[in-house]
mmCIF file of C-alpha atoms in Angstrom:
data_model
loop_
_atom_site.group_PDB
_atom_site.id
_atom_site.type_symbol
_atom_site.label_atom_id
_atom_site.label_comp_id
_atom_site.label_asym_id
_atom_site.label_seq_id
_atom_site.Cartn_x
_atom_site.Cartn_y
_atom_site.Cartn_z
ATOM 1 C CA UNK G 1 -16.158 -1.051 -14.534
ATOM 2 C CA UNK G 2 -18.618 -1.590 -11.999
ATOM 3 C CA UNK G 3 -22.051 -2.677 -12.068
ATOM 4 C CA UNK G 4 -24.481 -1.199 -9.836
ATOM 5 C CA UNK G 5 -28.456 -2.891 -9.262
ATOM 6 C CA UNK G 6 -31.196 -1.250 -11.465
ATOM 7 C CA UNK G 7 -33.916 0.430 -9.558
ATOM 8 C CA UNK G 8 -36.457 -1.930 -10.808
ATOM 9 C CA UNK G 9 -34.805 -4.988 -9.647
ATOM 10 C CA UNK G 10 -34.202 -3.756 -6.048
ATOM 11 C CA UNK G 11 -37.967 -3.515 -6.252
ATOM 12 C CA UNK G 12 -38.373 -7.010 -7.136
ATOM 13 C CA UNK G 13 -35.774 -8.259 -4.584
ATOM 14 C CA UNK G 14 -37.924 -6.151 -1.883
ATOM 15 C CA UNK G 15 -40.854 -7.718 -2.951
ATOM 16 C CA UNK G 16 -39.742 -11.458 -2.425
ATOM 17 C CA UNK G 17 -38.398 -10.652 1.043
ATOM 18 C CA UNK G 18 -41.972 -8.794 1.855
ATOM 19 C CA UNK G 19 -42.967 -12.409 0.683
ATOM 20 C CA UNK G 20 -41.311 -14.219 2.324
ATOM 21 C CA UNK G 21 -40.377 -13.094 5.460
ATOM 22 C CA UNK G 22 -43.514 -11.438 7.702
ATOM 23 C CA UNK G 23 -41.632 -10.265 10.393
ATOM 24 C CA UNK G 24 -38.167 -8.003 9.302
ATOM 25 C CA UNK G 25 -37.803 -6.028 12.432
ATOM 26 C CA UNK G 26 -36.482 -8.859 14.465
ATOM 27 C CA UNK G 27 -33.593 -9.079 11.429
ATOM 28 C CA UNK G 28 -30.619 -7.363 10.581
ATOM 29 C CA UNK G 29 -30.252 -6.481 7.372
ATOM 30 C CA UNK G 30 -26.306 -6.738 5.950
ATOM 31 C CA UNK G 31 -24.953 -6.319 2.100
ATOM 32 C CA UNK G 32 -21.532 -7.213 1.978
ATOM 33 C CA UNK G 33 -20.774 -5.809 -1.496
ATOM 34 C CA UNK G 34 -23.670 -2.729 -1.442
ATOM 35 C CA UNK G 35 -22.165 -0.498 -3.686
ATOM 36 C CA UNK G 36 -23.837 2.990 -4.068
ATOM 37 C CA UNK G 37 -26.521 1.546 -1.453
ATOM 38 C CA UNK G 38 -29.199 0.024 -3.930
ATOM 39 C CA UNK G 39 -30.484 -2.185 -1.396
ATOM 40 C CA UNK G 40 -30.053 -0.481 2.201
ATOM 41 C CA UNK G 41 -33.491 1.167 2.256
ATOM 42 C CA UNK G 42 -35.850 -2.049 1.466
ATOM 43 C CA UNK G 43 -37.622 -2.177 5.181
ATOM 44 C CA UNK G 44 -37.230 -1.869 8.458
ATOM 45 C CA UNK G 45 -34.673 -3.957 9.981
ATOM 46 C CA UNK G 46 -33.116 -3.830 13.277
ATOM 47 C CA UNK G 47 -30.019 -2.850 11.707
ATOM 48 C CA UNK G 48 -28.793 -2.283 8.436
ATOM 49 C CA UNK G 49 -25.147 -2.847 7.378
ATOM 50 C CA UNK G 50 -23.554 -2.156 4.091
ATOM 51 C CA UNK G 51 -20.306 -2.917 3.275
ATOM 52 C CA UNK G 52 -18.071 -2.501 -0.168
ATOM 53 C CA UNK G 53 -14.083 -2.204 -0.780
ATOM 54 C CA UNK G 54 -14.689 0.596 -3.460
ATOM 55 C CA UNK G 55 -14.747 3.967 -0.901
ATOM 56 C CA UNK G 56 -16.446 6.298 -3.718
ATOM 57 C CA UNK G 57 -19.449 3.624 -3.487
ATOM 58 C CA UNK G 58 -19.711 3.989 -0.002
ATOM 59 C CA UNK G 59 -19.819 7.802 -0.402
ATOM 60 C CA UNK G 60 -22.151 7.139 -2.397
ATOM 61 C CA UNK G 61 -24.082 5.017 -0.213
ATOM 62 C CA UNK G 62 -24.114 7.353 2.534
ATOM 63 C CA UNK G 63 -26.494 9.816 0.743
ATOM 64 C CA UNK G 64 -29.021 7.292 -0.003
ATOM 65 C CA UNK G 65 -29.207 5.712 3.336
ATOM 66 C CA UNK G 66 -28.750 8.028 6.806
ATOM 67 C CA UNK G 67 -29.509 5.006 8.790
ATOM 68 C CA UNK G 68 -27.408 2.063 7.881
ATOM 69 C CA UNK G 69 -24.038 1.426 9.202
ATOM 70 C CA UNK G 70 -21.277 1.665 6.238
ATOM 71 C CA UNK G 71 -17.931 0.113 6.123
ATOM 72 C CA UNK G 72 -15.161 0.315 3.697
ATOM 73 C CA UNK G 73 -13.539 -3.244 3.914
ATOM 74 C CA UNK G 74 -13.093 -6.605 1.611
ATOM 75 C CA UNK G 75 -15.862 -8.646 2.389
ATOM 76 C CA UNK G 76 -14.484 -11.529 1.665
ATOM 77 C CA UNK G 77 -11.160 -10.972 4.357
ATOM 78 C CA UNK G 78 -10.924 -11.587 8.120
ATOM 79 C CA UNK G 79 -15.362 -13.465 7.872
ATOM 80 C CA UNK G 80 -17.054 -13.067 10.707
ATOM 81 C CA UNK G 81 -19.878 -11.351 12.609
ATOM 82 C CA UNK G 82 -17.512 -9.289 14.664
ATOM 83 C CA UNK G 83 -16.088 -7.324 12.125
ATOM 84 C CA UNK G 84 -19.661 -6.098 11.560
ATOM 85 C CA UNK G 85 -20.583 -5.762 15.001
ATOM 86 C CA UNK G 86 -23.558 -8.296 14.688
ATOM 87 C CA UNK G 87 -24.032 -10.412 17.678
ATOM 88 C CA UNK G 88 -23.391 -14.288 17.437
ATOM 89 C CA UNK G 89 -27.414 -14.921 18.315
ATOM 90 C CA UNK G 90 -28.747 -12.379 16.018
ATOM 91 C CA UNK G 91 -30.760 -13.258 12.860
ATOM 92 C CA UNK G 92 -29.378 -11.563 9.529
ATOM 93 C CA UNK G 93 -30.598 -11.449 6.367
ATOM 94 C CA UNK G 94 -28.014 -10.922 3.464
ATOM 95 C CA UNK G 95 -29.139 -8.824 0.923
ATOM 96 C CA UNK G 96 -27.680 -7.767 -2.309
ATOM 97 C CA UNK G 97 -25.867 -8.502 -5.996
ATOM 98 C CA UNK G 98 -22.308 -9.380 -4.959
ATOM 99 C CA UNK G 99 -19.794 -9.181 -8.431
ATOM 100 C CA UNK G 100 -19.353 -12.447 -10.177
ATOM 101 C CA UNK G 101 -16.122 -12.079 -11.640
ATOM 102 C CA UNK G 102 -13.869 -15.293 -12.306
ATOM 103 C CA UNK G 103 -10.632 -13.642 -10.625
ATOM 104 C CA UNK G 104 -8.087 -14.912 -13.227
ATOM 105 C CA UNK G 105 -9.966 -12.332 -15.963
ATOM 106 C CA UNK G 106 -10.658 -9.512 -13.323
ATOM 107 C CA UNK G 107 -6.909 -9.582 -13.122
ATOM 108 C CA UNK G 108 -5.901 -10.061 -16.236
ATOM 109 C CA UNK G 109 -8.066 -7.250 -17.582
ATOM 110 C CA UNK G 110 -6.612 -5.280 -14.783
ATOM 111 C CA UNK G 111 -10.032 -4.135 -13.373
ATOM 112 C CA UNK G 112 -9.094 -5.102 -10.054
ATOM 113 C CA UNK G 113 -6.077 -4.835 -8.109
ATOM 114 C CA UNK G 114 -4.526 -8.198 -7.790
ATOM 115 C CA UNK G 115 -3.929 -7.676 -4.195
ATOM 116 C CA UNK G 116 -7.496 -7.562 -3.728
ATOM 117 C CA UNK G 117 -8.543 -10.401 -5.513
ATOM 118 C CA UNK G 118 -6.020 -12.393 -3.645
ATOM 119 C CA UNK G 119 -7.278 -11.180 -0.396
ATOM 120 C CA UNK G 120 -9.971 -14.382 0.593
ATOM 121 C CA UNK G 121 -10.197 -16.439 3.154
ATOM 122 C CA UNK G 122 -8.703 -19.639 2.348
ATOM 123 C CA UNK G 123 -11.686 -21.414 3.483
ATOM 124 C CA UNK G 124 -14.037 -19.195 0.799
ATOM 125 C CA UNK G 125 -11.495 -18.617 -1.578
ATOM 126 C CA UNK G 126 -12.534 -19.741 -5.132
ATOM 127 C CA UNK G 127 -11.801 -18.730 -8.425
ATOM 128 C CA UNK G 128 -15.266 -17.433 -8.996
ATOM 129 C CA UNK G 129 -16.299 -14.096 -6.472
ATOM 130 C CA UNK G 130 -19.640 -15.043 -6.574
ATOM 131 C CA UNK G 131 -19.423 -18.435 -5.070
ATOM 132 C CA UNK G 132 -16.766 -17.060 -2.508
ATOM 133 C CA UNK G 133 -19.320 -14.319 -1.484
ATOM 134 C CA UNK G 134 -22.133 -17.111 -1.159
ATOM 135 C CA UNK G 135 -19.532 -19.161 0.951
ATOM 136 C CA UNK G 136 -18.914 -16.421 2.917
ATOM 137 C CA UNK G 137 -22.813 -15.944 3.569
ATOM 138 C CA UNK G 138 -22.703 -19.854 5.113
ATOM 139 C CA UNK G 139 -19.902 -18.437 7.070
ATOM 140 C CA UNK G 140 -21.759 -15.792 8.618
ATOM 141 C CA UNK G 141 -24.534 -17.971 9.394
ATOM 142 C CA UNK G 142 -27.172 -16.264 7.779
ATOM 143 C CA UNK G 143 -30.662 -17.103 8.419
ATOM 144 C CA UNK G 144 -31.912 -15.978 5.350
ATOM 145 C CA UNK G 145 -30.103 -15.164 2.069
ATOM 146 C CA UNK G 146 -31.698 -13.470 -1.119
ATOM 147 C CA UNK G 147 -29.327 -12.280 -3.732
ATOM 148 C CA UNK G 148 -29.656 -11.620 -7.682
ATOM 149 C CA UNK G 149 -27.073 -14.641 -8.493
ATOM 150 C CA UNK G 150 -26.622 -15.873 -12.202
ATOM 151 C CA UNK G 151 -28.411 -19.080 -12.469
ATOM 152 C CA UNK G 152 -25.718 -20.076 -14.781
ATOM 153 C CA UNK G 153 -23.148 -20.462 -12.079
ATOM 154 C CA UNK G 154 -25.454 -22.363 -9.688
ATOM 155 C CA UNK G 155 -26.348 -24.985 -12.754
ATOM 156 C CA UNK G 156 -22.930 -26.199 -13.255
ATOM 157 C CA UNK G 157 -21.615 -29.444 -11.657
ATOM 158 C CA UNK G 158 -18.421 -28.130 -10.582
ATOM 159 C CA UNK G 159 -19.867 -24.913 -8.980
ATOM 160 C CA UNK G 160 -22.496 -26.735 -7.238
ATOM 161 C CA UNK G 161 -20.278 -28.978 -5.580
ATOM 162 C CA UNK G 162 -17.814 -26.082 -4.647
ATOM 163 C CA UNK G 163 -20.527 -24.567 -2.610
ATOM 164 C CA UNK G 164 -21.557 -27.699 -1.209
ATOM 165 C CA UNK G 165 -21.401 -26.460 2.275
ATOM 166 C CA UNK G 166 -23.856 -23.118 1.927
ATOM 167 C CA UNK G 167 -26.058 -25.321 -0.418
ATOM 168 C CA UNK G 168 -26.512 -28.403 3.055
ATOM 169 C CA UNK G 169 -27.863 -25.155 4.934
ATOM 170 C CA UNK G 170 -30.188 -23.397 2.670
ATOM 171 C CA UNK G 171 -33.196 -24.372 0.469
ATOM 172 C CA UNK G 172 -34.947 -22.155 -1.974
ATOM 173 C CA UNK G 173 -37.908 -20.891 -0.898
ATOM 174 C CA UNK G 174 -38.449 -18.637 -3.708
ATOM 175 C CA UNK G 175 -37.147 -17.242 -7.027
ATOM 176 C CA UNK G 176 -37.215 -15.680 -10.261
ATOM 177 C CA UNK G 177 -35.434 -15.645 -13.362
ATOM 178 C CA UNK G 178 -34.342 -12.460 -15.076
ATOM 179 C CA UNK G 179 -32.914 -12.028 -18.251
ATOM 180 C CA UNK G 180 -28.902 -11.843 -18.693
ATOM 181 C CA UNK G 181 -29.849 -8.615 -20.504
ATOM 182 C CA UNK G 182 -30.829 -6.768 -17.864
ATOM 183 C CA UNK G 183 -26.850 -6.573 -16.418
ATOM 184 C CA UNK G 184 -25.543 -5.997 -20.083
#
């Protein structure tokens, strides 16, 4: 089953960038797992772009936001800034709370389709989604990244070092803990 962002934390995650960032306008905005659309309506961006590989979450999407630009497609296939019609000078900010599955149980739980699991870009491909999806933000070149992420994954050796190459670009500028609870 699917997980989709509680209203409440959206709120929070809006917050931070309002922070954070004074300026969004000159930004586009892009989640590249949005799901029913949570987080395309937190500000004004030049563009907003939400993407997700489930189609009935992008129906979904398109009644909460009438402005952003939706795509069905596997984020994590074919990276690039083209695919999303974003130019190669444009600042982006990636926005969102990308699935966290190890693929091995997605698969053998049969909650995925193994096909789509399978479908990463070598270069991103790990065994853990959520580090593939923060490789593929490095990929994309994001200026700014700000993504509910299980602290968990980001605390263990191995993980840190498999994401070696988006953690050499970013720094934490700001973040919160929330409890594992609130995704039961």
């Amino acid at each position: 089953s699917s997980f989709y962002t509680p209203h409440h934390l959206v709120q929070i995650t809006t917050d931070v960038i309002k922070k954070n960032i004074k300026n969004t306008t000159e930004l586009s905005l892009i989640d590249t797992s949005c799901g029913y659309g949570s987080f395309l309506n937190i500000g004004h961006f030049k563009k907003t772009i939400g993407v997700d590989i489930d189609i009935e979450a992008i129906n979904q999407a398109k009644k909460s936001s009438t402005t952003a630009r939706l795509y069905i497609s596997n984020s994590l296939q074919g990276v690039s800034r083209n695919i999303f019609d974003v130019d190669e000078n444009e600042k982006i900010i990636i926005v969102g709370n990308p699935p966290y599955n190890d693929t091995t149980s997605i698969i053998r739980q049969a909650t995925k389709d193994k096909t789509a699991t399978n479908a990463i870009d070598r270069d991103i491909k790990t065994r853990d989604l959520g580090m593939s999806f923060l490789l593929s933000y490095n990929k994309l070149r994001a200026d700014y990244v700000c993504v509910l992420h299980p602290l968990s994954y980001l605390i263990k050796k191995a993980n840190f070092a498999l994401i070696r190459k988006f953690a050499e670009n970013y720094k934490l500028v700001d973040g919160l803990v929330i409890s594992s609870h609130e995704f039961s």
